[in-house]
Amino acid sequence: ILVGRGNLRIGLAAAEEAAGDDSRPTLRSALDDYDELLHSGEGARWVRVNRGVALVHLGQAEAARGGDPVETYRGALAEFDDLLNTDVESAGALAGRGTAWAAIGVAKSKRGADATEAYRLAIADLDASLALDVERGHTWLNRAWVREHLAIELQRAGEDPRPVLEAAVSDCDAALARLPASAEVFYTRGKVRGRLGRLDLIADRDSGPAYRAAEADLTVVLRLNPGM
């Protein structure tokens, strides 16, 4: 029951954030559920994965309200690191740690710091997760999202972001093979294709194909989720 309630509270927190409400009390309650279960000695390793995920969401909620989320993200990293010390082939823990590194990258970027290393560490973990379980559709999507943000950092540093953006499109294609009705995947691919179109425009190349592909993706988004 504690596991189920903790998981439901994570879902409730997502709904609260979508409605503009403060999800932090709900997320802390989810963590309390997981902690109680772990202290009883009954918690399986995937409970710790969920606990790490809850910490990432808590950090994001803190950041959304002007707080400093880095310590919370580092708590998530510690949770995943500890788990991976005893189970190096946990696809869920690797995906979770990748998400934590990506969140740290966002926090660094918002402060004007170089987020490249954090994003590369995130991609390495997501690579390892997919090597263990290639059917994790959301992990393919997350890697695409991280690659898009890594490309932004590379472009700021004067490096060519195109190979990373093209890899992000491929990740979205793989995600859609597993999540064919996901508006979020179409939206991410549309954004990435739009960035490729702008690169073509800047380089005085034909930008029409990339922009038309981006438009097609966003049109699907509007059909699947008009309020997105």
Short mmCIF file of N, CA, C and O in Angstrom, two decimals, residues 20-105:
data_model
loop_
_atom_site.label_atom_id
_atom_site.label_comp_id
_atom_site.label_asym_id
_atom_site.label_seq_id
_atom_site.Cartn_x
_atom_site.Cartn_y
_atom_site.Cartn_z
N GLY A 20 -0.51 24.46 -12.15
CA GLY A 20 0.12 25.63 -11.57
C GLY A 20 0.17 25.63 -10.06
O GLY A 20 0.47 26.66 -9.45
N ASP A 21 -0.11 24.49 -9.45
CA ASP A 21 -0.10 24.39 -7.99
C ASP A 21 1.26 23.90 -7.49
O ASP A 21 2.05 23.33 -8.24
N ASP A 22 1.52 24.13 -6.21
CA ASP A 22 2.78 23.72 -5.60
C ASP A 22 2.73 22.23 -5.27
O ASP A 22 1.93 21.79 -4.44
N SER A 23 3.58 21.46 -5.93
CA SER A 23 3.57 20.01 -5.75
C SER A 23 4.52 19.53 -4.67
O SER A 23 4.58 18.34 -4.37
N ARG A 24 5.27 20.43 -4.06
CA ARG A 24 6.31 20.00 -3.12
C ARG A 24 5.77 19.23 -1.91
O ARG A 24 6.35 18.20 -1.54
N PRO A 25 4.67 19.66 -1.29
CA PRO A 25 4.16 18.86 -0.16
C PRO A 25 3.77 17.44 -0.57
O PRO A 25 4.02 16.48 0.18
N THR A 26 3.19 17.29 -1.76
CA THR A 26 2.80 15.96 -2.23
C THR A 26 4.03 15.10 -2.48
O THR A 26 4.05 13.91 -2.14
N LEU A 27 5.06 15.69 -3.06
CA LEU A 27 6.28 14.93 -3.34
C LEU A 27 6.98 14.54 -2.05
O LEU A 27 7.52 13.43 -1.93
N ARG A 28 6.97 15.41 -1.06
CA ARG A 28 7.59 15.06 0.22
C ARG A 28 6.80 13.93 0.89
O ARG A 28 7.40 13.06 1.55
N SER A 29 5.49 13.92 0.72
CA SER A 29 4.68 12.83 1.26
C SER A 29 5.01 11.51 0.56
O SER A 29 5.07 10.45 1.19
N ALA A 30 5.25 11.57 -0.76
CA ALA A 30 5.65 10.36 -1.49
C ALA A 30 6.98 9.84 -0.96
O ALA A 30 7.16 8.63 -0.75
N LEU A 31 7.92 10.76 -0.72
CA LEU A 31 9.22 10.35 -0.16
C LEU A 31 9.05 9.72 1.21
O LEU A 31 9.74 8.74 1.54
N ASP A 32 8.14 10.27 2.01
CA ASP A 32 7.88 9.67 3.33
C ASP A 32 7.38 8.23 3.19
O ASP A 32 7.77 7.35 3.97
N ASP A 33 6.52 8.00 2.20
CA ASP A 33 6.01 6.64 1.97
C ASP A 33 7.15 5.69 1.62
O ASP A 33 7.25 4.58 2.17
N TYR A 34 8.01 6.12 0.70
CA TYR A 34 9.13 5.26 0.29
C TYR A 34 10.09 5.03 1.45
O TYR A 34 10.59 3.92 1.65
N ASP A 35 10.36 6.09 2.23
CA ASP A 35 11.28 5.96 3.37
C ASP A 35 10.74 4.98 4.40
O ASP A 35 11.49 4.15 4.95
N GLU A 36 9.46 5.06 4.67
CA GLU A 36 8.87 4.16 5.66
C GLU A 36 9.00 2.71 5.20
O GLU A 36 9.34 1.81 6.00
N LEU A 37 8.78 2.49 3.92
CA LEU A 37 8.90 1.14 3.39
C LEU A 37 10.35 0.65 3.43
O LEU A 37 10.62 -0.49 3.84
N LEU A 38 11.28 1.51 3.06
CA LEU A 38 12.69 1.12 3.06
C LEU A 38 13.20 0.87 4.47
O LEU A 38 13.98 -0.06 4.71
N HIS A 39 12.76 1.67 5.42
CA HIS A 39 13.20 1.47 6.80
C HIS A 39 12.66 0.18 7.40
O HIS A 39 13.25 -0.39 8.33
N SER A 40 11.55 -0.30 6.86
CA SER A 40 10.98 -1.56 7.35
C SER A 40 11.73 -2.76 6.81
O SER A 40 11.50 -3.89 7.23
N GLY A 41 12.62 -2.52 5.84
CA GLY A 41 13.39 -3.61 5.25
C GLY A 41 12.65 -4.33 4.14
O GLY A 41 13.13 -5.33 3.63
N GLU A 42 11.49 -3.80 3.73
CA GLU A 42 10.70 -4.48 2.71
C GLU A 42 10.84 -3.84 1.32
O GLU A 42 10.22 -4.30 0.38
N GLY A 43 11.59 -2.77 1.21
CA GLY A 43 11.65 -2.05 -0.06
C GLY A 43 12.53 -2.75 -1.08
O GLY A 43 13.70 -3.03 -0.83
N ALA A 44 11.98 -3.03 -2.23
CA ALA A 44 12.74 -3.58 -3.34
C ALA A 44 13.54 -2.45 -3.99
O ALA A 44 13.31 -1.27 -3.75
N ARG A 45 14.50 -2.82 -4.85
CA ARG A 45 15.37 -1.80 -5.44
C ARG A 45 14.59 -0.81 -6.29
O ARG A 45 14.97 0.36 -6.39
N TRP A 46 13.49 -1.25 -6.90
CA TRP A 46 12.74 -0.30 -7.73
C TRP A 46 12.04 0.75 -6.89
O TRP A 46 11.70 1.82 -7.38
N VAL A 47 11.86 0.47 -5.58
CA VAL A 47 11.32 1.52 -4.70
C VAL A 47 12.35 2.64 -4.58
O VAL A 47 12.00 3.82 -4.57
N ARG A 48 13.62 2.29 -4.54
CA ARG A 48 14.67 3.30 -4.48
C ARG A 48 14.76 4.07 -5.80
O ARG A 48 15.07 5.27 -5.79
N VAL A 49 14.50 3.39 -6.90
CA VAL A 49 14.44 4.11 -8.17
C VAL A 49 13.34 5.16 -8.12
O VAL A 49 13.54 6.33 -8.48
N ASN A 50 12.16 4.76 -7.63
CA ASN A 50 11.05 5.71 -7.52
C ASN A 50 11.38 6.85 -6.57
O ASN A 50 10.98 8.00 -6.80
N ARG A 51 12.11 6.54 -5.49
CA ARG A 51 12.49 7.58 -4.55
C ARG A 51 13.41 8.59 -5.23
O ARG A 51 13.27 9.81 -5.04
N GLY A 52 14.36 8.10 -6.02
CA GLY A 52 15.24 9.01 -6.76
C GLY A 52 14.48 9.87 -7.74
O GLY A 52 14.73 11.07 -7.87
N VAL A 53 13.51 9.26 -8.43
CA VAL A 53 12.68 10.02 -9.37
C VAL A 53 11.90 11.10 -8.64
O VAL A 53 11.78 12.24 -9.12
N ALA A 54 11.35 10.78 -7.46
CA ALA A 54 10.61 11.76 -6.68
C ALA A 54 11.51 12.94 -6.30
O ALA A 54 11.08 14.10 -6.30
N LEU A 55 12.78 12.66 -5.97
CA LEU A 55 13.71 13.73 -5.64
C LEU A 55 13.97 14.63 -6.85
O LEU A 55 14.07 15.86 -6.70
N VAL A 56 14.09 14.04 -8.02
CA VAL A 56 14.26 14.87 -9.23
C VAL A 56 13.06 15.78 -9.42
O VAL A 56 13.20 16.99 -9.67
N HIS A 57 11.85 15.23 -9.28
CA HIS A 57 10.64 16.05 -9.43
C HIS A 57 10.59 17.13 -8.36
O HIS A 57 10.16 18.26 -8.64
N LEU A 58 11.01 16.81 -7.15
CA LEU A 58 11.02 17.80 -6.07
C LEU A 58 11.97 18.94 -6.41
O LEU A 58 11.65 20.13 -6.22
N GLY A 59 13.15 18.60 -6.93
CA GLY A 59 14.09 19.64 -7.34
C GLY A 59 13.52 20.52 -8.43
O GLY A 59 13.68 21.75 -8.41
N GLN A 60 12.82 19.92 -9.39
CA GLN A 60 12.21 20.71 -10.46
C GLN A 60 11.14 21.65 -9.91
O GLN A 60 11.01 22.80 -10.36
N ALA A 61 10.37 21.16 -8.93
CA ALA A 61 9.34 22.00 -8.31
C ALA A 61 9.99 23.15 -7.54
O ALA A 61 9.47 24.28 -7.54
N GLU A 62 11.10 22.88 -6.88
CA GLU A 62 11.82 23.93 -6.17
C GLU A 62 12.35 24.98 -7.15
O GLU A 62 12.23 26.19 -6.91
N ALA A 63 12.91 24.53 -8.26
CA ALA A 63 13.45 25.45 -9.26
C ALA A 63 12.34 26.33 -9.85
O ALA A 63 12.56 27.52 -10.10
N ALA A 64 11.17 25.74 -10.06
CA ALA A 64 10.05 26.48 -10.64
C ALA A 64 9.59 27.62 -9.74
O ALA A 64 8.94 28.56 -10.20
N ARG A 65 9.94 27.53 -8.46
CA ARG A 65 9.52 28.56 -7.49
C ARG A 65 10.70 29.38 -6.99
O ARG A 65 10.65 29.97 -5.92
N GLY A 66 11.75 29.41 -7.79
CA GLY A 66 12.88 30.28 -7.50
C GLY A 66 13.89 29.71 -6.52
O GLY A 66 14.83 30.42 -6.13
N GLY A 67 13.74 28.48 -6.10
CA GLY A 67 14.68 27.88 -5.17
C GLY A 67 15.89 27.29 -5.88
O GLY A 67 15.93 27.21 -7.11
N ASP A 68 16.87 26.88 -5.11
CA ASP A 68 18.07 26.23 -5.65
C ASP A 68 17.87 24.72 -5.57
O ASP A 68 17.86 24.16 -4.47
N PRO A 69 17.72 24.05 -6.71
CA PRO A 69 17.41 22.62 -6.68
C PRO A 69 18.61 21.69 -6.65
O PRO A 69 18.45 20.48 -6.57
N VAL A 70 19.82 22.25 -6.72
CA VAL A 70 21.00 21.40 -6.97
C VAL A 70 21.21 20.37 -5.88
O VAL A 70 21.51 19.20 -6.16
N GLU A 71 21.05 20.77 -4.61
CA GLU A 71 21.26 19.80 -3.53
C GLU A 71 20.24 18.66 -3.60
O GLU A 71 20.57 17.50 -3.32
N THR A 72 19.01 18.99 -3.97
CA THR A 72 17.99 17.94 -4.12
C THR A 72 18.36 17.01 -5.27
O THR A 72 18.23 15.78 -5.16
N TYR A 73 18.83 17.57 -6.38
CA TYR A 73 19.27 16.74 -7.50
C TYR A 73 20.44 15.86 -7.09
O TYR A 73 20.52 14.69 -7.48
N ARG A 74 21.35 16.41 -6.29
CA ARG A 74 22.50 15.61 -5.86
C ARG A 74 22.05 14.49 -4.92
O ARG A 74 22.66 13.42 -4.88
N GLY A 75 20.98 14.74 -4.16
CA GLY A 75 20.41 13.66 -3.36
C GLY A 75 19.89 12.54 -4.23
O GLY A 75 20.04 11.35 -3.91
N ALA A 76 19.27 12.91 -5.36
CA ALA A 76 18.81 11.90 -6.31
C ALA A 76 19.98 11.13 -6.89
O ALA A 76 19.95 9.89 -7.01
N LEU A 77 21.05 11.85 -7.26
CA LEU A 77 22.24 11.18 -7.79
C LEU A 77 22.80 10.18 -6.78
O LEU A 77 23.17 9.06 -7.15
N ALA A 78 22.86 10.59 -5.52
CA ALA A 78 23.38 9.69 -4.48
C ALA A 78 22.52 8.44 -4.36
O ALA A 78 23.04 7.33 -4.17
N GLU A 79 21.20 8.61 -4.48
CA GLU A 79 20.29 7.46 -4.41
C GLU A 79 20.57 6.48 -5.54
O GLU A 79 20.70 5.28 -5.34
N PHE A 80 20.69 7.02 -6.75
CA PHE A 80 20.94 6.16 -7.91
C PHE A 80 22.35 5.56 -7.86
O PHE A 80 22.54 4.38 -8.20
N ASP A 81 23.34 6.35 -7.43
CA ASP A 81 24.71 5.83 -7.33
C ASP A 81 24.77 4.65 -6.37
O ASP A 81 25.40 3.62 -6.66
N ASP A 82 24.14 4.81 -5.22
CA ASP A 82 24.16 3.75 -4.21
C ASP A 82 23.51 2.48 -4.74
O ASP A 82 24.01 1.36 -4.53
N LEU A 83 22.41 2.65 -5.45
CA LEU A 83 21.73 1.50 -6.02
C LEU A 83 22.58 0.82 -7.09
O LEU A 83 22.68 -0.41 -7.15
N LEU A 84 23.22 1.63 -7.93
CA LEU A 84 24.02 1.07 -9.01
C LEU A 84 25.31 0.42 -8.51
O LEU A 84 25.91 -0.39 -9.22
N ASN A 85 25.73 0.76 -7.31
CA ASN A 85 26.89 0.09 -6.72
C ASN A 85 26.61 -1.39 -6.45
O ASN A 85 27.53 -2.21 -6.42
N THR A 86 25.33 -1.71 -6.24
CA THR A 86 24.97 -3.11 -5.97
C THR A 86 24.25 -3.77 -7.15
O THR A 86 24.10 -4.98 -7.17
N ASP A 87 23.79 -2.95 -8.09
CA ASP A 87 23.08 -3.50 -9.25
C ASP A 87 23.45 -2.66 -10.46
O ASP A 87 22.74 -1.72 -10.83
N VAL A 88 24.59 -3.00 -11.07
CA VAL A 88 25.12 -2.18 -12.15
C VAL A 88 24.29 -2.28 -13.42
O VAL A 88 24.46 -1.48 -14.34
N GLU A 89 23.38 -3.23 -13.49
CA GLU A 89 22.58 -3.42 -14.68
C GLU A 89 21.10 -3.08 -14.45
O GLU A 89 20.21 -3.72 -14.99
N SER A 90 20.87 -2.04 -13.66
CA SER A 90 19.50 -1.57 -13.45
C SER A 90 19.18 -0.49 -14.47
O SER A 90 19.65 0.65 -14.36
N ALA A 91 18.40 -0.86 -15.49
CA ALA A 91 18.06 0.11 -16.54
C ALA A 91 17.29 1.29 -15.95
O ALA A 91 17.49 2.44 -16.37
N GLY A 92 16.42 1.01 -14.97
CA GLY A 92 15.65 2.08 -14.36
C GLY A 92 16.52 3.06 -13.59
O GLY A 92 16.32 4.28 -13.67
N ALA A 93 17.50 2.54 -12.83
CA ALA A 93 18.39 3.42 -12.07
C ALA A 93 19.27 4.24 -13.01
O ALA A 93 19.52 5.43 -12.76
N LEU A 94 19.75 3.64 -14.08
CA LEU A 94 20.56 4.38 -15.04
C LEU A 94 19.75 5.49 -15.72
O LEU A 94 20.23 6.61 -15.88
N ALA A 95 18.51 5.16 -16.09
CA ALA A 95 17.66 6.18 -16.70
C ALA A 95 17.36 7.30 -15.70
O ALA A 95 17.36 8.48 -16.06
N GLY A 96 17.12 6.92 -14.44
CA GLY A 96 16.85 7.92 -13.42
C GLY A 96 18.05 8.81 -13.17
O GLY A 96 17.91 10.04 -13.05
N ARG A 97 19.25 8.21 -13.10
CA ARG A 97 20.44 9.03 -12.89
C ARG A 97 20.69 9.95 -14.08
O ARG A 97 21.10 11.11 -13.91
N GLY A 98 20.40 9.45 -15.28
CA GLY A 98 20.52 10.31 -16.46
C GLY A 98 19.59 11.51 -16.37
O GLY A 98 19.97 12.64 -16.72
N THR A 99 18.38 11.28 -15.89
CA THR A 99 17.43 12.38 -15.72
C THR A 99 17.93 13.38 -14.68
O THR A 99 17.77 14.60 -14.84
N ALA A 100 18.54 12.88 -13.61
CA ALA A 100 19.09 13.77 -12.57
C ALA A 100 20.23 14.61 -13.14
O ALA A 100 20.30 15.82 -12.88
N TRP A 101 21.11 13.99 -13.91
CA TRP A 101 22.20 14.76 -14.52
C TRP A 101 21.64 15.81 -15.48
O TRP A 101 22.16 16.94 -15.54
N ALA A 102 20.60 15.45 -16.23
CA ALA A 102 19.99 16.43 -17.14
C ALA A 102 19.41 17.60 -16.38
O ALA A 102 19.54 18.76 -16.79
N ALA A 103 18.77 17.32 -15.24
CA ALA A 103 18.20 18.39 -14.42
C ALA A 103 19.31 19.31 -13.88
O ALA A 103 19.14 20.54 -13.82
N ILE A 104 20.44 18.72 -13.49
CA ILE A 104 21.57 19.54 -13.06
C ILE A 104 22.08 20.40 -14.21
O ILE A 104 22.43 21.58 -14.03
N GLY A 105 22.08 19.84 -15.42
CA GLY A 105 22.46 20.62 -16.58
C GLY A 105 21.57 21.84 -16.78
O GLY A 105 22.05 22.94 -17.06
#
